[in-house]
Structure formats: C-alpha cells, structure tokens
CSV table of C-alpha atoms in Angstrom, one decimal:
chain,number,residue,atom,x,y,z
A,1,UNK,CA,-65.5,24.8,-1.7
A,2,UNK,CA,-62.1,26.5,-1.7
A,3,UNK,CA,-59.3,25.5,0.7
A,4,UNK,CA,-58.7,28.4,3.6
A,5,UNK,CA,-55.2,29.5,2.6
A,6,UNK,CA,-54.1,29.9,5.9
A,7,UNK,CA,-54.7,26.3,5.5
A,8,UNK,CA,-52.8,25.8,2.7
A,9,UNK,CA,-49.6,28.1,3.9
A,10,UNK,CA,-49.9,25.9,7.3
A,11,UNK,CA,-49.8,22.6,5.3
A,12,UNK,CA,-46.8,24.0,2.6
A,13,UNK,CA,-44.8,25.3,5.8
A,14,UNK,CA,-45.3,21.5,7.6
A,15,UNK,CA,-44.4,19.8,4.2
A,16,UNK,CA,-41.4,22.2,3.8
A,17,UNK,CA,-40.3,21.5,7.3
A,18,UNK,CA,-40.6,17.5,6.8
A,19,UNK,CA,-38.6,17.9,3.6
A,20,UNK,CA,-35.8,19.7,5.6
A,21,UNK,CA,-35.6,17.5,8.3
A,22,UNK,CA,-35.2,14.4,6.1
A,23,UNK,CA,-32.2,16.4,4.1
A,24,UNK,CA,-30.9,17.2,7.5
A,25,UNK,CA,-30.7,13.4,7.8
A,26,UNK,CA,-29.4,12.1,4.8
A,27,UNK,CA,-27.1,14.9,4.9
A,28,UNK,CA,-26.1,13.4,8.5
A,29,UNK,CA,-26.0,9.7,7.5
A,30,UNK,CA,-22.4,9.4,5.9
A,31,UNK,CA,-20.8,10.8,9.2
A,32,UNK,CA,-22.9,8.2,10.8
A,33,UNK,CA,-22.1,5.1,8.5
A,34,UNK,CA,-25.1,4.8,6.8
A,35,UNK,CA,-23.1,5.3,3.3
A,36,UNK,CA,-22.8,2.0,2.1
A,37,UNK,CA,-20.3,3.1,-0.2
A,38,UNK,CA,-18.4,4.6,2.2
A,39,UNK,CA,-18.7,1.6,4.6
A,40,UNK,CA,-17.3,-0.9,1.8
A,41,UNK,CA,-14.2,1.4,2.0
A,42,UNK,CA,-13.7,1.3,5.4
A,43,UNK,CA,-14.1,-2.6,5.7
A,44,UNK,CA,-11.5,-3.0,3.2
A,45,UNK,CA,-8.8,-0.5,4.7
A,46,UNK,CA,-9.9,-2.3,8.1
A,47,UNK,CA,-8.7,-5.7,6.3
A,48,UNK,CA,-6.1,-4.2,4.8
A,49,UNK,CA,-4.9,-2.7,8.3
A,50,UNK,CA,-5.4,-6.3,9.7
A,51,UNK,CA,-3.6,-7.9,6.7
A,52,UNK,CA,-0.5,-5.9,6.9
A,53,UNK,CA,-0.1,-6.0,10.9
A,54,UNK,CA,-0.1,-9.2,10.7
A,55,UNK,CA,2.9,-9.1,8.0
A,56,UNK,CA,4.7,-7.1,10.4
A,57,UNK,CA,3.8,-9.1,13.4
A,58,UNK,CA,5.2,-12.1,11.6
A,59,UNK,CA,6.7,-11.9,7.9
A,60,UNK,CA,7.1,-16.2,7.4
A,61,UNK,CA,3.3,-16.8,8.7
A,62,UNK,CA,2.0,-14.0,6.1
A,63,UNK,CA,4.3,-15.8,3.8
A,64,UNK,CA,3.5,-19.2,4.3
A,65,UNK,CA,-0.7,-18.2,4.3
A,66,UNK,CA,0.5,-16.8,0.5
A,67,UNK,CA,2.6,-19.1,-1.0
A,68,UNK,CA,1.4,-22.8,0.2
A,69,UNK,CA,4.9,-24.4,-1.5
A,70,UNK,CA,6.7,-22.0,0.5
A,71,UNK,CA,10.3,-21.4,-1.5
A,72,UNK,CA,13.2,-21.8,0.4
A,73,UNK,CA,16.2,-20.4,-1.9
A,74,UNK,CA,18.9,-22.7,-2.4
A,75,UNK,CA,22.7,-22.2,-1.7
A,76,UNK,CA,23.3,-22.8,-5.1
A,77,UNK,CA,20.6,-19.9,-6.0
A,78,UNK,CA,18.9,-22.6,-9.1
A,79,UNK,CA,15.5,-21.5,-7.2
A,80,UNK,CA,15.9,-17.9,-7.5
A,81,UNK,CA,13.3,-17.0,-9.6
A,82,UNK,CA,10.9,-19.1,-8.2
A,83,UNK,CA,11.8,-17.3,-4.6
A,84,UNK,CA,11.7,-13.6,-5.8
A,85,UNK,CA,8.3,-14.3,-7.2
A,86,UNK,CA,7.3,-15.7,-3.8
A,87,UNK,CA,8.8,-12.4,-2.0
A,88,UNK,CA,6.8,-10.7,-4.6
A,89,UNK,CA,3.9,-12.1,-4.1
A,90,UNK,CA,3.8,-12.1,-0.2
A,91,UNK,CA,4.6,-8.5,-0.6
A,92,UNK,CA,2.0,-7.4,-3.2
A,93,UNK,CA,-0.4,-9.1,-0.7
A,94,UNK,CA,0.6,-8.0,2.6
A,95,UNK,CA,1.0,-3.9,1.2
A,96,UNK,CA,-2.1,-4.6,-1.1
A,97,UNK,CA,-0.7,-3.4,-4.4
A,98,UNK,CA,-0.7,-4.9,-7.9
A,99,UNK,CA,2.5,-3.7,-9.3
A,100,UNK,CA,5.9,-4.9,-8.5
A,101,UNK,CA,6.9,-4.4,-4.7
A,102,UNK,CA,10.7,-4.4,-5.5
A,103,UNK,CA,10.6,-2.1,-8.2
A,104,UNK,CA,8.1,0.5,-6.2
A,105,UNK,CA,10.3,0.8,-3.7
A,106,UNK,CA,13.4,1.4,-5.6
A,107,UNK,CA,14.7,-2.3,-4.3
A,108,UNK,CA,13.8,-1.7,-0.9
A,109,UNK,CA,15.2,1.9,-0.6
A,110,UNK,CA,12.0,3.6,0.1
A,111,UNK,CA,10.7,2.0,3.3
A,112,UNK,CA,9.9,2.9,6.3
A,113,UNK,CA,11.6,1.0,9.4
A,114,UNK,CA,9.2,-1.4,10.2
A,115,UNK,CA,8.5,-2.7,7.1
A,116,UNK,CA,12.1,-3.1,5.9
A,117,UNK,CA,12.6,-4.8,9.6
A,118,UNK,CA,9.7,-7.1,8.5
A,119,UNK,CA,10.9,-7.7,4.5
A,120,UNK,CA,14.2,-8.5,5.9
A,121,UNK,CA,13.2,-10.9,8.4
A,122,UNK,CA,11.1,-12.5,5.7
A,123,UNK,CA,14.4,-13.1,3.0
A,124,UNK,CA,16.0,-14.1,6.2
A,125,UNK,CA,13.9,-16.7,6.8
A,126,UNK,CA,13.1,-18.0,3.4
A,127,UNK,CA,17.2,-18.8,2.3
A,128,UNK,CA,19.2,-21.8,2.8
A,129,UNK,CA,21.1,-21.0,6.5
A,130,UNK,CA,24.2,-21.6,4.9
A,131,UNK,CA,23.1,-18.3,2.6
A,132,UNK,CA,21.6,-17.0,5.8
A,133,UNK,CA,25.5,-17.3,7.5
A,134,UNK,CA,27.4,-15.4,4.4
A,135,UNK,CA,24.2,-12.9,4.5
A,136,UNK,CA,24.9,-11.7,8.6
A,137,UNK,CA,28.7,-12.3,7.8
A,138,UNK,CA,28.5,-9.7,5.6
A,139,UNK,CA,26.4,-7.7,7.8
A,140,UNK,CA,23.7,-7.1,5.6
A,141,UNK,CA,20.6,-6.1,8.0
A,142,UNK,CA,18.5,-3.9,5.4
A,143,UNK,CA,15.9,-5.5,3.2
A,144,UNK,CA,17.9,-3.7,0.6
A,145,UNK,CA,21.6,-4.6,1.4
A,146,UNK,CA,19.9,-8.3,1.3
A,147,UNK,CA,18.0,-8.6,-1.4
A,148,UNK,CA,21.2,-7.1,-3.4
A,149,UNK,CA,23.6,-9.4,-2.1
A,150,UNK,CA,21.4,-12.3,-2.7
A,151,UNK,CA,20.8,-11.0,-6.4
A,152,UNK,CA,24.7,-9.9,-7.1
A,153,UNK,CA,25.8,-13.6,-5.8
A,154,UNK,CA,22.8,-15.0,-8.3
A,155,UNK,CA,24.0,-12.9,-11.6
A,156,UNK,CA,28.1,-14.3,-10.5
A,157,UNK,CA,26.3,-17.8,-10.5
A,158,UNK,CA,24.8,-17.2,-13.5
A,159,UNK,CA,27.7,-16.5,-15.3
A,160,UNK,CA,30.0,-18.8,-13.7
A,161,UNK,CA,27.1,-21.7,-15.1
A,162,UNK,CA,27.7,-19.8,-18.8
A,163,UNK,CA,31.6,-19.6,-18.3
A,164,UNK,CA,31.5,-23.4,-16.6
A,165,UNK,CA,28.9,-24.4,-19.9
A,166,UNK,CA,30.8,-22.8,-22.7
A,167,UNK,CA,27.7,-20.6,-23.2
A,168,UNK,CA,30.1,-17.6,-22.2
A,169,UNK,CA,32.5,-15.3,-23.3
C-alpha cells in the first residue's frame, strides 16, 4: 500500500527543517567555542598574553625561569656571548618568536615603550654593577642605546686582547 503523499511532503518538510536547525548550530558553534581548533588558538594566545605580562611585570624573574645559570656579564665582557645568547633566549621566549629578537627589531629600534622599558631593565640587571655605573653614567636608558654601548665596549675589548696578544695589526 502506497504512502499518502501528503505524508510524505509532511515527513520531507520535518526532515528538512531538522537538517536546518542542526546547520544553524554548527554554524553557531565557533562563535560559541565549540571549535576545538579554534579553542587551541585562543589557549595559546591566552599563554602567550600571560607569558609576556609577566616579562613586563618583571624582566629578571622571566629571565631567571629561562636561563637556570642565569649570566651575569662581566666587567671585563669574557662572558659576552654567553649573555647575549641569554638575552636572546629570554626574549624569543617572553615575545614567543623563533628568530633572532635583536635582529627583528633592528637592535632594539622598533619597540614599543613598554617593552624597551622591560628589555632594558632586564640588561640592567643581568651586568656587572660596575658596567651597570658606566652604563647610567653615560645615560644610556633605551634598550638600544644599551645594548650598543655594551657591544661597542665588547668589539674595543676584543681588539685591545688581539693588539695586547700580538694577534693584531
């Protein structure tokens, strides 16, 4: 016995309304945090966001957290290496990035206020004070204008040692 198509058009229309409401749904889930892609995202940029406060809330404790041997850099700059890589790597962590901090900012040029404040509290705090004395003496505040100084003064030493060690010219 054949199905009354009234029936049948009653039954289509309820499946076709079903169908709609479900896309209505899914198409509401995202806004509502259902994606899970979506969610991941968010949880990392909400890390991220806690991460980097906390760099600017305090620079040396960020540091510290990232480099357990915590570099101080010596008056005589032997250690410079070693402490560049440990401003690097605080850095790379804090702004979550892979390449070079110093070079993606143009050595500090391209920062925004609070951030230099915080990178140049953190070289403040990670030289020898008697460094630390020439460095405000100087009246370097900028992470820049520090990081500079600190380098110029490293290449002199440098070739003061090769001058001093017959090495140069």
């Amino acid at each position: 016995m054949a199905a009354n198509p009234n029936d049948a058009l009653a039954n289509l229309k309820r499946q076709m309304a079903d169908m709609t409401a479900k896309l209505n749904l899914l198409k509401a889930a995202p806004h509502q945090g259902h994606d899970p892609v979506s969610a991941a995202v968010r949880a990392q940029e909400h890390c991220q966001e806690i991460i980097l406060g906390s760099f600017l809330k305090s620079p040396l404790k960020l540091h510290r957290e990232v480099n357990p041997d915590h570099v101080v850099l010596s008056f005589n700059l032997a250690n410079y290496a070693q402490w560049e890589e440990s401003i690097e790597a605080t850095l790379q962590y804090a702004f979550s990035v892979t390449e070079p901090m110093i070079a993606k900012t143009n050595n500090f040029t391209d920062l925004a206020t609070e951030y230099n404040h915080a990178i140049a509290s953190l070289m403040k705090n990670t030289i020898d004070k008697s460094l630390l004395g020439i460095i405000k003496a100087a009246g370097h505040k900028t992470a820049k204008a520090i990081f500079e100084a600190l380098k110029l003064k490293c290449e002199r030493s440098d070739q003061s040692n090769d001058n001093f060690n017959g090495t140069g010219e």
